[in-house]
C-alpha cells in the first residue's frame, strides 16, 4: 500500500472589532494506520505560510460592516500571497468580538466565506473564538509541555476578552467578558468619539459618567481601564466577582473556573502588553481608543498580583491563525459517499442518542421519529438535506443492530422526509461504511446522495460543512458553532 | 495498580493507551496473586480457542459446507503448517463439484488458530461483507468452510475454482488480550506459487479492535480495488 501524504491549503480570515487579518496555511494529511488495519488518516502538520498585515476593520458606520471594502482587501491579499481561489481547499472566516453584533454580520461573513473559496466557512461564537485564539496563540501546545497545570489564554481584542483554559492539551473551558481596547474611542486630545452600547451599563454602574463628545483626562481613562482589568482578572482568578462584573458577561458563563497556573495574553491588547511603558495621553490614544491604557492596567495588575504571565507565540494574529489552521477535521477511516454535490454547507446536526437497552427494545422507533420531528420544527423545510442525523451512544454495533437502525432510517425518511434527496448521517462509532452500504441497498436509488461519516467530534446544535472528498475517500469536515449575538 | 506518589496521571495515560498488562505492580519480585490468576485465565482462554471447535449450531445457522485439510487433529495442524495449506482429495473434489466456478469473489472461512474468532465475528462480518459486495456491484461464488486451514490454502482453492479475487476469513493466533480476533486475507487471482507479498490483510477484527461490520464493509472496498487494478498485495493502491 502506498503512503498518502497530501497537503491542502487552508485560509483564515478574522473580522475583529478593531482589526481584520488574513492568513494562508498548509495542512498535511497523512496515513497513520498500519498496513493491517482499516485505513486511517490524520492532519499531521498545520503550518502557517502567509500572514497579512493588520487592517482596520472597514465599517460603513457604527452598525454596519463595509463588506465591499473587505472583499477588496481580500482580493489584494490573495494576490500578495500568490494564491487563487482554485488553490483553496478549506478555511474559515471568523467574525469576532463586537463585529458579530453588527447589523449585517451574518450576511457579511457568509458572503465573504463564499467569495474566499469554495470551501471556506463562516463561523462565529464567543466559545469558538476563545478556543481558536488559545490554539493559535500557542497556549494549547504549551499546556502539553507543562503537564497537569492549567494554562489560560486571554485573547483581548477591541470588543471582547476571550479566555480558554487548557489542561494537558485539552480545552477544559472558556469564558468571555465584554472587555476590549476599542469599547471607548478617543481622539488624541482625549475627546470621546464613541462607545459600544453594550459597554455603557457597566460604565454607568461604576460611576464613570462619560458620553460622546466629553473630554476625559489621562487619569480618568486609566481609572476606567484599571477597573476593567480588575473585573476581568478578578473574575478569571476567582478572587472577586461583583454585580458590576456581571454586566460584562456574554452568556452563557461557565459554572466554575479552574485554578490557573500560567496566564497568556493574546489579541491586539496582548500585543500592546509586550511593551507598555509610561506614556503620554497622545501616545495612549494613538490607535484612537483605550487599548494601550488597558494593556498598561493589565500589566500592572498582573505584576502586583505576582501571577505567572508568559508571552504567547502569537498575539494579534492568534485567532486568525487558529481559524485558518485548526478548524478543519477529516472524517474517520472508512466512510460511505454516494454522489453528492460538494461542498455541502451549513448542515445542522440533530443528535440521536441511543442507549443500549433501547436498541433491544421497540422504543428505538420512537426516539428516531421524535428527533426527526424536532429537527423539522427547528430547521427550514426548504433545505436538502434539512439536517444531518448524528447517531451516538451505541457501545458496540453488531450487524443485527445495524439492520434495526437501517430499517428505522428507511421508515422515518420515507415517512417524514419523502422528498429529501440528500441524506447525511454521522456516526460516533466506527460504522459509517457498513451503514452506508446497508442503507444504500435498502433505499435502492430513492435518494440522490447518501453520505455516512464517522469519528468526528461534534455537538448537538453544531453545523457542518462537508468538503470535496480527496483521493482515498478522505473528507474534509468543518464543524461550526454558529452563534450570532444579534440576528440580522 | 502500582503505587506511585508522583505523576500518577502520566501512568494512567500509559495504561489507557494499551490493553497490555502494564503498571500492574508486584509483590517483591513476583506478580500479585490477582494479576497472576488473571494471566492464567487469559492464557487458558487462548488455549481453549486454539483447541476448541466451532459449535454445531453455527453451521445450522449459516449452512456453510465443510471441507477438510489433511490435518486431522489440532496437534498435526500445529506441527505441520504445510498440511494446513492443502485440502484433502475429498475436499478438492467436493468444491470442484459443488462450488461455482470462476466467481468474481470467492469467500472462504476457516477456524485457523481460533475457532472462537469465527464463532464471535462471522455473524457481523459476513452479512456486512455481502452488503458491501452488493453495493460495489460484485458477485460472489459459493462460500464454504475449511477445517484447520492456513492462509495459503487459498492458493489450492484458487487453482481449482479460479476466482478473480478471494477473501479468507480466518481465526488469528490468540493473544492474552483477545482470544477471538479474526483476520481477512485477500488476494487477486490466488494460485499455487502465490507469494505472501501479493496478499492484503485486515487484521485484529473483534469487538475491541477493528469493528467487525466496518471490516466487512472495507473488505468489499479492497476487493473492488483489486479488481479495478488487477493486482493485490504491496502493489495495490488503496
XYZ file of C-alpha atoms in Angstrom:
726
model
C 0.000 0.000 0.000
C 1.250 3.422 -0.844
C 1.701 6.125 1.708
C -0.590 9.071 1.332
C 0.967 12.365 2.168
C -1.124 15.135 0.890
C -1.052 18.869 1.521
C -4.109 21.059 1.397
C -4.378 24.836 1.593
C -6.475 26.408 4.306
C -7.346 30.077 4.778
C -8.173 32.046 7.871
C -9.885 35.404 7.975
C -10.667 37.189 11.248
C -13.049 40.123 11.205
C -12.494 41.598 14.624
C -13.896 44.596 16.438
C -10.951 46.799 15.524
C -8.779 44.818 13.123
C -9.072 42.370 10.262
C -6.392 39.806 9.400
C -5.848 37.083 6.870
C -3.546 34.054 6.792
C -2.769 31.132 4.491
C -1.779 27.798 5.952
C -0.866 24.354 4.689
C -2.252 21.225 6.307
C -0.572 17.870 5.830
C -2.802 14.798 5.705
C -1.024 11.515 6.290
C -1.978 7.918 6.635
C -1.451 6.970 10.237
C -2.667 3.378 10.149
C -0.567 0.292 9.612
C -0.977 -1.819 6.504
C -3.000 -4.352 8.521
C -5.729 -2.127 9.866
C -8.516 -0.109 8.329
C -7.061 2.963 6.645
C -6.949 5.976 8.874
C -5.801 9.498 8.098
C -4.937 12.447 10.259
C -3.907 16.029 9.832
C -0.306 15.720 10.935
C 1.057 19.215 10.322
C -0.514 22.643 10.364
C 1.837 25.324 9.026
C 1.096 28.992 8.613
C 2.714 30.107 5.339
C 1.450 33.648 4.829
C 0.329 36.404 7.189
C -1.309 39.598 6.041
C -0.709 42.981 7.548
C -3.215 44.098 10.165
C -6.076 46.109 8.653
C -8.538 48.315 10.474
C -11.893 46.582 10.097
C -13.750 48.568 7.436
C -17.055 49.866 8.725
C -19.653 51.992 6.963
C -20.958 53.292 10.290
C -21.088 52.072 13.882
C -23.674 49.470 12.954
C -22.627 48.226 9.541
C -19.690 46.244 8.195
C -18.245 47.566 4.937
C -18.380 44.295 3.097
C -17.230 45.686 -0.265
C -14.006 47.039 1.165
C -13.250 43.822 2.983
C -13.684 41.948 -0.282
C -11.213 44.332 -1.903
C -8.670 43.749 0.846
C -9.124 40.036 0.371
C -8.520 40.243 -3.359
C -5.312 42.178 -2.800
C -4.153 39.702 -0.162
C -4.815 36.704 -2.408
C -2.535 38.272 -4.966
C 0.096 39.110 -2.370
C 0.003 35.539 -1.046
C 0.273 34.193 -4.580
C -2.846 32.014 -4.419
C -6.012 31.784 -6.466
C -9.473 30.638 -5.442
C -8.824 27.242 -7.001
C -5.892 26.621 -4.662
C -8.020 26.893 -1.563
C -9.363 23.629 -0.163
C -10.689 24.763 3.160
C -10.637 27.508 5.725
C -12.733 29.665 7.950
C -13.927 33.214 8.213
C -14.494 34.078 11.833
C -16.338 37.152 12.942
C -15.340 38.124 16.435
C -15.969 40.477 19.294
C -18.274 43.413 18.694
C -18.252 42.897 14.941
C -20.558 39.906 15.417
C -23.137 42.356 16.812
C -23.261 44.475 13.659
C -26.491 44.632 11.707
C -25.197 42.839 8.632
C -22.789 40.458 10.412
C -24.339 37.227 9.256
C -24.697 38.320 5.648
C -21.197 39.782 5.503
C -19.491 36.746 6.918
C -21.387 34.307 4.716
C -20.769 36.297 1.549
C -17.146 36.683 2.427
C -16.796 32.963 3.038
C -18.254 32.201 -0.363
C -16.018 34.747 -2.020
C -12.937 33.374 -0.283
C -13.181 29.979 -1.924
C -15.492 27.072 -2.441
C -14.954 25.572 0.903
C -14.283 28.409 3.247
C -16.807 28.559 6.019
C -18.267 31.205 8.220
C -18.069 30.829 11.956
C -18.878 32.913 14.954
C -19.428 32.453 18.642
C -17.518 33.511 21.714
C -16.704 29.975 22.803
C -15.219 29.020 19.453
C -13.356 32.296 19.267
C -11.749 31.656 22.661
C -10.760 28.151 21.670
C -9.267 29.160 18.311
C -7.310 32.016 19.876
C -5.910 29.673 22.516
C -4.847 27.213 19.839
C -3.411 29.935 17.626
C -1.503 31.695 20.415
C 0.374 28.532 21.329
C -1.275 28.194 24.752
C -2.630 24.744 23.918
C 0.823 23.477 22.883
C 2.336 24.999 25.990
C -0.158 23.151 28.179
C 1.037 19.863 26.691
C 4.600 20.725 27.681
C 3.572 21.561 31.248
C 1.509 18.568 32.334
C -1.234 18.941 34.908
C -1.075 22.722 35.012
C -3.866 24.917 33.733
C -2.837 27.448 31.113
C -5.271 30.309 30.456
C -5.112 32.214 27.215
C -6.901 35.541 27.307
C -7.363 36.966 23.839
C -8.244 40.620 24.191
C -9.213 42.458 21.068
C -11.283 45.540 20.500
C -14.561 44.282 21.938
C -14.157 41.112 23.980
C -11.730 39.233 26.187
C -11.974 35.580 25.196
C -10.440 33.156 27.636
C -9.732 29.499 27.025
C -8.400 27.170 29.740
C -6.135 24.322 28.676
C -5.027 21.284 30.649
C -2.709 18.711 29.046
C -3.651 19.956 25.602
C -7.399 19.761 26.195
C -9.604 22.812 26.335
C -11.403 22.439 29.655
C -13.470 25.609 29.488
C -13.956 29.046 28.018
C -15.237 32.352 29.343
C -15.829 35.612 27.533
C -16.239 39.061 29.035
C -17.059 42.322 27.329
C -13.615 43.810 27.869
C -11.688 45.239 24.935
C -9.476 48.047 23.752
C -11.993 49.685 21.484
C -15.044 49.868 23.692
C -14.289 53.595 24.032
C -12.914 55.522 21.086
C -10.900 58.677 21.730
C -9.051 61.338 19.782
C -5.514 62.409 20.770
C -6.850 65.213 22.966
C -8.966 62.775 24.972
C -12.329 63.614 23.420
C -14.728 60.649 23.355
C -15.554 59.783 19.740
C -17.845 56.882 20.539
C -18.643 53.992 22.854
C -20.002 50.491 22.391
C -23.637 50.451 23.550
C -23.108 47.143 25.255
C -20.439 48.708 27.472
C -22.448 51.690 28.689
C -24.303 49.972 31.582
C -21.023 48.909 33.149
C -19.552 52.414 32.867
C -22.624 53.928 34.486
C -22.747 51.420 37.323
C -19.121 52.151 38.117
C -19.770 55.883 38.186
C -17.843 56.633 35.016
C -20.256 59.113 33.583
C -18.813 59.644 30.130
C -20.621 60.324 26.918
C -19.777 61.089 23.328
C -18.063 64.481 22.981
C -16.742 64.620 26.554
C -13.077 65.255 27.103
C -11.605 62.881 29.653
C -8.238 63.139 31.349
C -5.336 60.671 31.268
C -6.010 59.766 34.914
C -9.708 59.213 34.303
C -9.026 56.877 31.368
C -6.548 54.993 33.487
C -9.120 54.650 36.281
C -11.543 53.112 33.813
C -9.050 50.608 32.367
C -7.766 49.762 35.871
C -11.318 48.862 36.834
C -11.768 46.851 33.637
C -8.572 44.904 34.336
C -9.634 44.331 37.950
C -13.042 42.998 36.859
C -11.561 40.713 34.213
C -8.747 39.210 36.241
C -10.833 39.182 39.420
C -13.407 37.084 37.648
C -10.936 34.710 35.952
C -8.793 34.241 39.059
C -11.989 33.902 41.136
C -10.839 36.484 43.637
C -13.715 38.865 43.106
C -16.954 38.833 41.184
C -19.307 41.651 41.958
C -22.526 42.595 40.238
C -20.585 45.057 38.107
C -18.640 42.234 36.504
C -21.895 40.530 35.633
C -22.711 43.443 33.341
C -19.764 42.307 31.223
C -20.966 38.725 30.816
C -21.648 37.335 27.407
C -23.852 34.358 28.065
C -23.591 31.589 28.892
C -20.943 31.831 31.587
C -19.350 28.655 32.957
C -20.467 27.306 36.329
C -16.963 27.066 37.695
C -13.499 28.021 36.566
C -10.275 26.076 37.016
C -7.360 27.411 39.023
C -4.908 28.925 36.584
C -1.187 28.278 36.791
C 0.059 30.183 33.747
C -1.516 33.199 32.065
C -1.075 34.249 28.453
C -2.449 37.344 26.776
C -3.020 37.396 23.026
C -5.002 39.636 20.697
C -4.287 43.296 19.985
C -4.195 44.196 23.674
C -1.916 41.197 24.312
C 0.466 42.608 21.726
C 0.423 46.018 23.427
C 1.164 44.376 26.782
C 4.567 43.283 25.476
C 5.906 46.805 25.780
C 3.573 49.024 27.696
C 5.733 51.649 29.351
C 4.990 55.053 30.676
C 3.142 57.034 28.061
C 1.536 60.382 27.428
C -2.152 60.904 26.622
C -1.209 61.293 22.989
C 0.738 58.011 22.917
C -2.012 56.231 24.827
C -4.627 57.235 22.289
C -2.510 56.555 19.208
C -4.966 53.933 17.941
C -7.926 56.183 18.629
C -9.049 54.016 21.535
C -8.181 52.864 25.055
C -6.213 49.739 24.014
C -2.785 50.919 25.257
C -4.282 52.047 28.573
C -5.927 48.683 29.110
C -2.638 46.921 28.310
C -0.813 49.028 30.914
C -3.506 48.428 33.532
C -3.377 44.674 32.962
C 0.414 44.577 33.127
C 0.438 46.456 36.412
C -2.264 44.273 37.893
C -0.597 41.006 36.872
C 2.728 42.198 38.300
C 1.116 43.336 41.552
C -0.671 40.017 41.991
C 2.552 38.072 41.196
C 0.736 35.965 38.618
C 2.785 33.773 36.330
C 2.483 35.512 32.933
C 4.071 34.164 29.767
C 4.319 35.750 26.328
C 2.404 33.713 23.748
C 3.906 32.769 20.380
C 1.239 34.733 18.567
C -0.616 37.727 19.876
C -2.614 39.854 17.488
C -2.942 37.040 14.915
C -3.744 34.254 17.377
C -7.416 33.940 16.399
C -6.879 34.145 12.668
C -4.127 31.533 12.821
C -6.408 29.346 14.915
C -9.228 29.828 12.397
C -7.014 29.051 9.416
C -5.139 26.090 10.781
C -7.413 24.484 13.369
C -10.974 24.402 12.077
C -10.684 21.604 9.531
C -11.016 17.992 10.605
C -11.052 14.940 8.417
C -13.583 12.185 8.679
C -12.858 8.803 10.194
C -11.125 5.991 8.436
C -13.879 4.321 6.482
C -16.802 6.287 5.148
C -19.542 5.962 2.554
C -20.097 8.549 -0.147
C -22.671 8.132 -2.872
C -22.721 11.100 -5.251
C -23.025 14.453 -3.551
C -22.609 17.966 -4.845
C -19.703 19.224 -2.782
C -19.224 21.334 -0.825
C -22.371 20.784 1.207
C -22.653 23.767 3.515
C -24.356 24.628 6.752
C -25.942 21.304 7.575
C -27.440 21.465 11.078
C -26.795 18.441 13.243
C -29.554 16.626 15.137
C -28.334 14.132 17.672
C -29.994 10.772 18.286
C -28.633 9.356 21.499
C -29.273 5.647 21.663
C -28.985 3.759 24.930
C -28.013 0.192 24.533
C -31.173 -1.162 26.149
C -33.216 0.849 23.687
C -31.556 -0.934 20.816
C -33.002 -4.149 22.178
C -36.499 -2.746 22.581
C -39.186 -1.152 20.454
C -38.501 2.313 21.761
C -35.955 2.979 19.063
C -38.578 3.908 16.504
C -39.974 6.477 18.852
C -36.575 8.048 19.617
C -35.761 8.468 15.938
C -39.119 9.899 14.952
C -39.047 12.360 17.878
C -35.634 13.589 16.745
C -36.783 13.943 13.165
C -39.919 15.826 14.220
C -37.867 18.143 16.392
C -35.397 18.686 13.579
C -38.178 19.544 11.175
C -39.649 22.075 13.554
C -36.281 23.768 14.085
C -34.845 23.938 10.600
C -36.266 25.459 7.476
C -38.112 22.990 5.306
C -36.613 24.153 2.045
C -33.160 22.784 2.752
C -31.953 19.490 1.381
C -30.507 17.926 3.466
C -32.683 19.530 6.138
C -30.224 18.282 8.741
C -27.707 15.566 9.429
C -28.509 12.825 11.930
C -25.816 12.158 14.484
C -26.035 8.645 15.941
C -24.371 8.369 19.313
C -24.342 6.191 22.382
C -24.158 2.757 20.722
C -21.464 0.789 22.550
C -20.979 -1.982 20.027
C -22.820 -2.150 16.745
C -23.487 -5.710 15.664
C -24.952 -6.420 12.238
C -28.273 -7.153 13.890
C -28.356 -3.704 15.451
C -27.222 -2.172 12.175
C -30.159 -3.827 10.406
C -32.542 -2.417 13.000
C -31.148 1.078 12.527
C -31.302 0.793 8.733
C -34.967 -0.291 8.916
C -35.862 2.639 11.097
C -33.911 5.126 8.998
C -35.666 3.974 5.862
C -39.046 4.240 7.552
C -38.586 7.660 9.077
C -37.050 9.198 5.991
C -39.866 7.953 3.781
C -42.467 8.979 6.347
C -41.227 12.426 7.334
C -38.902 13.493 4.525
C -40.197 11.675 1.447
C -38.833 14.245 -0.982
C -35.429 14.576 0.606
C -32.757 13.818 -1.997
C -29.687 14.097 0.223
C -29.141 12.107 3.380
C -26.237 12.779 5.710
C -25.606 10.501 8.690
C -22.777 10.963 11.154
C -21.859 8.079 13.453
C -19.959 8.305 16.682
C -18.883 4.678 16.289
C -16.695 3.367 13.538
C -19.593 2.010 11.461
C -20.255 4.540 8.698
C -19.195 2.429 5.744
C -21.233 -0.600 6.781
C -24.250 1.612 7.481
C -23.820 3.319 4.110
C -23.760 0.025 2.218
C -26.756 -1.432 4.005
C -28.778 1.771 3.736
C -27.990 2.367 0.071
C -29.155 -1.148 -0.781
C -32.352 -0.575 1.169
C -33.053 2.850 -0.316
C -32.315 1.454 -3.767
C -31.904 4.748 -5.624
C -34.628 6.629 -3.748
C -32.151 9.388 -2.867
C -29.507 11.060 -4.996
C -26.873 11.378 -2.406
C -26.071 9.385 0.694
C -23.165 10.303 2.921
C -22.201 8.409 6.049
C -19.215 9.606 8.018
C -17.856 8.784 11.447
C -15.445 9.701 14.202
C -15.982 13.438 14.083
C -16.096 15.463 17.268
C -19.486 17.046 17.150
C -22.076 18.501 19.487
C -25.810 18.792 19.205
C -26.610 22.144 17.619
C -23.424 22.364 15.583
C -23.410 22.852 11.853
C -21.094 21.045 9.500
C -19.659 21.762 6.089
C -18.628 18.757 4.053
C -15.850 19.356 1.544
C -14.950 17.791 -1.757
C -13.598 14.316 -0.945
C -9.872 13.943 -1.575
C -8.415 10.778 -3.126
C -8.620 7.782 -0.757
C -12.099 8.968 0.316
C -10.792 11.433 2.859
C -13.475 14.041 3.514
C -12.573 17.411 4.992
C -15.173 18.402 7.544
C -15.572 21.681 9.330
C -17.651 21.621 12.461
C -19.091 25.035 13.126
C -20.711 26.579 16.077
C -22.673 29.457 14.643
C -23.812 31.859 17.291
C -24.697 35.400 16.392
C -25.487 37.644 19.294
C -27.884 39.663 17.187
C -29.718 38.036 14.355
C -29.921 40.222 11.281
C -2.044 -0.845 40.007
C 1.407 0.155 41.184
C 1.512 2.821 43.810
C 3.103 5.999 42.572
C 3.330 9.201 44.501
C 4.271 11.456 41.581
C 2.965 11.628 38.044
C 0.011 9.375 38.608
C -1.711 10.954 35.628
C 1.112 10.024 33.254
C 0.875 6.413 34.398
C -2.885 6.421 33.945
C -2.449 7.770 30.427
C 0.035 4.997 29.641
C -2.339 2.362 30.991
C -5.191 3.874 28.989
C -3.109 3.732 25.809
C -2.758 -0.057 25.717
C -4.741 -3.133 26.690
C -1.402 -4.758 27.644
C -0.729 -5.574 31.298
C 1.343 -2.581 32.323
C 1.557 -0.828 35.666
C 0.017 -3.811 37.460
C 2.532 -3.724 40.292
C 4.256 -6.622 42.044
C 4.860 -8.138 45.428
C 8.578 -8.479 45.961
C 9.893 -9.954 42.756
C 6.641 -11.734 41.858
C 3.327 -10.711 40.317
C 0.400 -10.155 42.657
C -1.977 -13.094 43.099
C -4.880 -11.371 41.401
C -2.764 -10.455 38.375
C -1.311 -13.954 38.178
C -4.784 -15.529 38.249
C -5.996 -13.183 35.526
C -2.960 -14.022 33.388
C -3.544 -17.764 33.783
C -7.229 -17.366 32.980
C -6.465 -15.409 29.816
C -3.889 -17.998 28.822
C -6.423 -20.762 29.359
C -8.907 -18.935 27.137
C -6.263 -18.604 24.419
C -5.535 -22.335 24.604
C -9.262 -23.121 24.524
C -9.807 -21.080 21.412
C -6.997 -22.896 19.600
C -8.156 -26.375 20.632
C -11.859 -25.689 20.737
C -14.257 -26.452 17.924
C -16.938 -24.336 16.359
C -20.291 -25.482 17.789
C -22.713 -27.310 15.515
C -25.310 -24.570 15.956
C -23.070 -22.234 13.989
C -23.312 -24.422 10.881
C -27.046 -24.828 11.349
C -27.276 -21.060 11.212
C -25.063 -20.486 8.181
C -25.143 -23.779 6.210
C -21.554 -23.434 5.034
C -20.280 -26.703 3.500
C -17.299 -28.068 5.471
C -14.074 -29.043 3.723
C -11.068 -30.689 5.430
C -7.338 -30.182 5.193
C -5.086 -33.237 5.751
C -4.651 -32.083 9.395
C -6.918 -34.490 11.223
C -6.026 -33.263 14.678
C -5.066 -29.955 16.254
C -1.650 -31.426 17.105
C -0.982 -32.205 13.495
C -2.314 -28.789 12.453
C 0.119 -27.067 14.817
C 3.120 -29.266 13.940
C 2.624 -29.431 10.180
C 1.850 -25.967 8.757
C 2.458 -27.335 5.251
C -0.537 -29.678 5.543
C -2.815 -26.788 6.546
C -2.089 -25.249 3.154
C -3.676 -28.196 1.313
C -7.123 -29.749 1.045
C -7.872 -33.457 1.264
C -8.635 -35.057 -2.099
C -12.267 -35.403 -0.949
C -12.232 -31.707 -0.162
C -10.830 -30.812 -3.550
C -13.393 -32.873 -5.428
C -16.204 -31.524 -3.237
C -15.519 -27.918 -4.134
C -14.858 -28.829 -7.771
C -18.316 -30.398 -7.948
C -20.377 -28.185 -5.661
C -18.936 -24.673 -5.835
C -19.499 -22.066 -8.518
C -16.545 -21.949 -10.942
C -14.772 -18.713 -11.858
C -16.687 -16.483 -9.456
C -15.813 -12.821 -9.250
C -15.364 -13.107 -5.472
C -14.747 -16.319 -3.551
C -15.315 -16.195 0.222
C -13.645 -18.847 2.358
C -13.926 -19.191 6.134
C -11.513 -21.124 8.301
C -11.046 -21.609 12.035
C -7.264 -21.288 11.704
C -5.842 -20.777 15.166
C -9.049 -19.596 16.822
C -12.452 -21.213 16.486
C -13.737 -18.595 18.883
C -12.853 -15.864 16.363
C -15.151 -17.380 13.745
C -17.924 -18.015 16.232
C -17.781 -14.416 17.534
C -17.268 -12.421 14.356
C -18.788 -14.112 11.286
C -22.317 -13.161 12.354
C -21.339 -9.480 11.951
C -18.594 -9.516 9.316
C -20.200 -11.845 6.794
C -23.526 -10.035 6.199
C -21.739 -6.654 6.178
C -19.362 -8.089 3.580
C -22.288 -9.309 1.443
C -23.871 -5.824 1.662
C -20.603 -4.286 0.641
C -20.213 -6.623 -2.369
C -23.760 -5.823 -3.473
C -23.141 -2.137 -3.040
C -19.979 -2.296 -5.163
C -21.780 -4.404 -7.766
C -19.717 -7.545 -7.179
C -20.976 -11.124 -7.254
C -19.703 -13.947 -5.116
C -19.432 -17.706 -5.510
C -20.214 -20.483 -3.043
C -18.944 -19.698 0.441
C -17.516 -22.702 2.301
C -15.656 -23.517 5.497
C -12.207 -25.110 5.735
C -11.490 -27.013 8.954
C -7.893 -26.481 10.154
C -6.838 -24.324 7.228
C -3.927 -21.943 6.864
C -3.931 -18.739 4.826
C -2.110 -20.244 1.850
C -4.735 -22.951 1.318
C -6.418 -20.213 -0.698
C -3.839 -20.945 -3.427
C -5.123 -24.510 -3.902
C -8.704 -23.258 -3.838
C -7.794 -20.567 -6.372
C -6.254 -23.173 -8.646
C -9.475 -25.229 -8.617
C -12.198 -22.521 -8.648
C -10.290 -19.755 -10.477
C -11.898 -16.770 -8.750
C -10.862 -13.227 -9.734
C -10.379 -12.353 -6.092
C -10.555 -14.399 -2.919
C -11.075 -13.393 0.693
C -10.336 -15.743 3.539
C -11.798 -15.019 6.961
C -9.568 -16.882 9.387
C -9.059 -17.075 13.170
C -5.872 -15.400 14.365
C -3.316 -16.798 16.767
C -4.890 -15.828 20.128
C -3.114 -13.391 22.377
C -3.525 -12.866 26.083
C -5.750 -9.862 25.459
C -8.118 -11.208 22.840
C -8.795 -14.823 22.004
C -11.426 -14.103 19.377
C -9.547 -11.952 16.884
C -10.061 -12.646 13.179
C -8.195 -11.628 10.018
C -9.364 -11.172 6.454
C -6.697 -12.190 3.920
C -7.364 -11.051 0.382
C -5.653 -11.871 -2.898
C -6.099 -11.179 -6.600
C -6.162 -14.472 -8.558
C -4.527 -16.666 -5.889
C -2.870 -19.671 -7.492
C -0.279 -22.223 -6.376
C 3.008 -20.347 -6.048
C 1.458 -17.029 -4.965
C 3.886 -15.232 -2.670
C 2.928 -13.570 0.605
C 3.593 -10.033 -0.634
C 0.715 -10.496 -3.074
C -1.811 -10.759 -0.248
C -3.518 -7.981 1.709
C -4.863 -8.319 5.184
C -7.187 -6.543 7.577
C -6.328 -7.910 10.991
C -7.429 -7.584 14.595
C -11.122 -7.893 13.766
C -13.098 -8.235 17.005
C -15.315 -6.113 19.230
C -12.422 -4.373 20.919
C -10.360 -3.906 17.770
C -11.235 -3.332 14.148
C -15.034 -3.115 14.245
C -16.466 -6.263 12.601
C -19.185 -4.600 10.493
C -16.786 -1.893 9.350
C -14.182 -4.531 8.480
C -16.809 -6.326 6.371
C -17.581 -3.079 4.579
C -13.920 -2.317 3.947
C -13.158 -5.824 2.596
C -15.556 -5.040 -0.258
C -13.685 -1.807 -0.977
C -10.331 -3.614 -1.051
C -11.661 -6.377 -3.338
C -13.147 -3.727 -5.638
C -9.735 -2.007 -5.792
C -8.046 -5.349 -6.606
C -10.444 -5.999 -9.481
C -10.001 -2.451 -10.807
C -6.211 -2.506 -10.567
C -5.851 -6.214 -11.434
C -3.309 -6.699 -8.685
C -3.034 -7.191 -4.934
C -0.509 -7.061 -2.115
C 2.160 -4.408 -1.957
C 1.337 -3.130 -5.442
C -2.260 -2.366 -4.584
C -3.094 1.303 -4.091
C -5.902 1.824 -1.609
